[in-house]
Each structure stands twice: as structure tokens, then as C-alpha cells.
mmCIF file of C-alpha atoms in Angstrom:
data_model
loop_
_atom_site.group_PDB
_atom_site.id
_atom_site.type_symbol
_atom_site.label_atom_id
_atom_site.label_comp_id
_atom_site.label_asym_id
_atom_site.label_seq_id
_atom_site.Cartn_x
_atom_site.Cartn_y
_atom_site.Cartn_z
ATOM 1 C CA MET A 82 70.653 -87.965 -1.428
ATOM 2 C CA LYS A 83 70.724 -86.194 1.943
ATOM 3 C CA LYS A 84 71.978 -88.035 4.984
ATOM 4 C CA VAL A 85 69.604 -87.453 7.872
ATOM 5 C CA LYS A 86 70.331 -88.281 11.464
ATOM 6 C CA ILE A 87 67.592 -87.982 14.045
ATOM 7 C CA PHE A 88 68.904 -86.988 17.457
ATOM 8 C CA HIS A 89 67.522 -87.789 20.849
ATOM 9 C CA THR A 90 65.921 -84.877 22.660
ATOM 10 C CA GLY A 91 67.570 -82.982 25.469
ATOM 11 C CA GLY A 92 70.204 -80.386 26.169
ATOM 12 C CA GLY A 93 73.056 -82.841 25.734
ATOM 13 C CA GLU A 94 72.073 -83.593 22.135
ATOM 14 C CA ILE A 95 71.247 -80.188 20.668
ATOM 15 C CA GLY A 96 74.916 -79.259 20.367
ATOM 16 C CA LYS A 97 75.162 -81.894 17.602
ATOM 17 C CA VAL A 98 72.691 -80.154 15.309
ATOM 18 C CA HIS A 99 74.345 -79.042 12.079
ATOM 19 C CA ARG A 100 71.303 -77.406 10.530
ATOM 20 C CA ILE A 101 67.540 -77.365 10.851
ATOM 21 C CA ASP A 102 65.534 -78.479 7.843
ATOM 22 C CA VAL A 103 62.098 -76.866 7.970
ATOM 23 C CA SER A 104 60.999 -78.004 4.525
ATOM 24 C CA SER A 105 58.393 -80.305 6.095
ATOM 25 C CA PHE A 106 57.335 -77.841 8.784
ATOM 26 C CA ASP A 107 53.575 -77.239 8.790
ATOM 27 C CA SER A 108 53.305 -73.587 7.726
ATOM 28 C CA ARG A 109 49.920 -73.220 9.449
ATOM 29 C CA ILE A 110 51.748 -72.890 12.773
ATOM 30 C CA LYS A 111 52.786 -69.379 11.687
ATOM 31 C CA ASP A 112 49.129 -68.350 11.886
ATOM 32 C CA CYS A 113 48.705 -69.606 15.461
ATOM 33 C CA ASP A 114 48.813 -67.546 18.628
ATOM 34 C CA PHE A 115 50.145 -69.025 21.857
ATOM 35 C CA ILE A 116 49.349 -67.675 25.318
ATOM 36 C CA ILE A 117 51.931 -68.556 27.954
ATOM 37 C CA ALA A 118 51.622 -68.246 31.714
ATOM 38 C CA SER A 119 55.081 -68.342 33.268
ATOM 39 C CA ASP A 120 56.750 -66.943 36.346
ATOM 40 C CA VAL A 121 60.253 -67.608 35.003
ATOM 41 C CA GLN A 122 62.193 -64.421 34.341
ATOM 42 C CA ASN A 123 65.520 -65.966 33.307
ATOM 43 C CA PRO A 124 66.859 -65.679 29.765
ATOM 44 C CA LEU A 125 67.542 -68.809 27.758
ATOM 45 C CA VAL A 126 71.356 -68.575 27.990
ATOM 46 C CA GLY A 127 74.070 -66.709 29.836
ATOM 47 C CA GLU A 128 75.020 -66.085 33.447
ATOM 48 C CA MET A 129 71.384 -66.069 34.604
ATOM 49 C CA GLY A 130 70.221 -68.420 31.846
ATOM 50 C CA ALA A 131 68.131 -71.547 32.155
ATOM 51 C CA SER A 132 71.061 -73.987 32.288
ATOM 52 C CA ARG A 133 72.967 -72.116 34.989
ATOM 53 C CA VAL A 134 69.941 -71.414 37.174
ATOM 54 C CA PHE A 135 67.888 -74.579 36.747
ATOM 55 C CA GLY A 136 70.550 -77.152 35.796
ATOM 56 C CA PRO A 137 71.891 -77.570 39.345
ATOM 57 C CA GLN A 138 68.312 -77.971 40.600
ATOM 58 C CA LYS A 139 68.016 -80.955 38.250
ATOM 59 C CA GLY A 140 71.374 -82.459 39.307
ATOM 60 C CA ALA A 141 73.743 -80.922 36.745
ATOM 61 C CA ASP A 142 77.306 -80.307 37.958
ATOM 62 C CA ASN A 143 79.427 -77.327 36.819
ATOM 63 C CA ASN A 144 80.763 -79.133 33.737
ATOM 64 C CA MET A 145 77.286 -80.227 32.704
ATOM 65 C CA VAL A 146 75.918 -76.702 33.217
ATOM 66 C CA GLU A 147 78.645 -75.254 30.967
ATOM 67 C CA MET A 148 77.984 -77.870 28.265
ATOM 68 C CA LEU A 149 74.213 -77.302 28.488
ATOM 69 C CA ASP A 150 74.601 -73.538 28.182
ATOM 70 C CA GLN A 151 76.918 -73.926 25.166
ATOM 71 C CA ASN A 152 74.453 -76.341 23.561
ATOM 72 C CA MET A 153 71.489 -74.051 24.250
ATOM 73 C CA THR A 154 73.431 -71.149 22.703
ATOM 74 C CA HIS A 155 74.194 -73.285 19.637
ATOM 75 C CA TRP A 156 70.512 -74.327 19.414
ATOM 76 C CA ALA A 157 69.356 -70.705 19.661
ATOM 77 C CA ASP A 158 71.882 -69.762 16.944
ATOM 78 C CA GLU A 159 70.519 -72.470 14.619
ATOM 79 C CA ILE A 160 66.912 -71.430 15.237
ATOM 80 C CA GLU A 161 67.801 -67.810 14.533
ATOM 81 C CA LYS A 162 69.422 -68.784 11.206
ATOM 82 C CA VAL A 163 66.168 -70.401 10.068
ATOM 83 C CA THR A 164 63.494 -68.228 11.666
ATOM 84 C CA GLY A 165 65.097 -64.884 12.467
ATOM 85 C CA ILE A 166 63.902 -65.327 16.063
ATOM 86 C CA HIS A 167 66.583 -64.334 18.576
ATOM 87 C CA LEU A 168 65.908 -66.532 21.609
ATOM 88 C CA HIS A 169 69.138 -65.988 23.531
ATOM 89 C CA ASN A 170 68.005 -63.271 25.922
ATOM 90 C CA ARG A 171 64.241 -63.741 26.010
ATOM 91 C CA SER A 172 62.832 -64.328 29.458
ATOM 92 C CA GLY A 173 59.936 -66.345 30.788
ATOM 93 C CA GLY A 174 58.365 -69.260 28.948
ATOM 94 C CA GLN A 175 58.401 -67.538 25.559
ATOM 95 C CA GLU A 176 61.768 -68.837 24.401
ATOM 96 C CA ARG A 177 61.050 -72.354 25.623
ATOM 97 C CA LEU A 178 57.785 -72.549 23.696
ATOM 98 C CA GLU A 179 59.379 -71.201 20.534
ATOM 99 C CA ALA A 180 62.343 -73.540 20.973
ATOM 100 C CA SER A 181 59.974 -76.464 21.589
ATOM 101 C CA VAL A 182 57.868 -75.692 18.521
ATOM 102 C CA GLU A 183 60.998 -75.577 16.391
ATOM 103 C CA HIS A 184 62.373 -78.677 18.107
ATOM 104 C CA SER A 185 59.310 -80.868 17.642
ATOM 105 C CA LYS A 186 58.697 -80.439 13.915
ATOM 106 C CA PRO A 187 61.810 -80.309 11.721
ATOM 107 C CA PHE A 188 64.411 -82.978 11.131
ATOM 108 C CA PHE A 189 67.867 -82.372 12.540
ATOM 109 C CA GLN A 190 70.822 -82.970 10.306
ATOM 110 C CA GLN A 191 74.561 -83.176 10.706
ATOM 111 C CA PRO A 192 77.255 -83.416 8.048
#
């Protein structure tokens, strides 16, 4: 029997994800179109990524920003393994919507 651990949401937790189980993901979402209005041009991760640019605005110090960026990179890696979607350098709201859709449905598991 699989051991399942549900994690809390947030950038501090996503680094704990071992794999994403999409077996209970509603496949109808693949047939949906999403329209996003966003003025954000930053990629998800990296020097100009969301954690480095917006983290300090939300009170994150340098250590927290580094941890958040590492966790976001790990999260994007795990999503890419399952979906083939490379979120790392996408700009605007697109990567956040895709990350949120993936984040809200499957169960998160660790060894």
C-alpha cells in the first residue's frame, strides 16, 4: 500500500514533493482553455524569477528567497516529469496558472 503525505501549500513546502500522482486528476481539464490577463513578465525561476523579484516584496529575506527559488525549480521539475510542460522560463501568469492547476488536483507523495 502506498504511503501518502499531503503537504501544506506554499513555496516552503513544495521542495518536499517526491513525485506527483495524477492518477485521480480529472482528464477533462486537458480540454479546457484558460485566458490569462497578466502584466507580469518575470519567469518562474532564476535571477529575474518570481521568488527573487516578488519574495522581498512579501517579506522574504535573502535565505528565504534562495530556498523559495530552489523549491520552485524543484516543483517545476516535478511538473515537467509528469506533464512535459517546461515552466521554468515562462513569463507572465501562464506558469502560475499551470502550476496552480497541477498543484490543486493531484496528491503529493514523498518516500
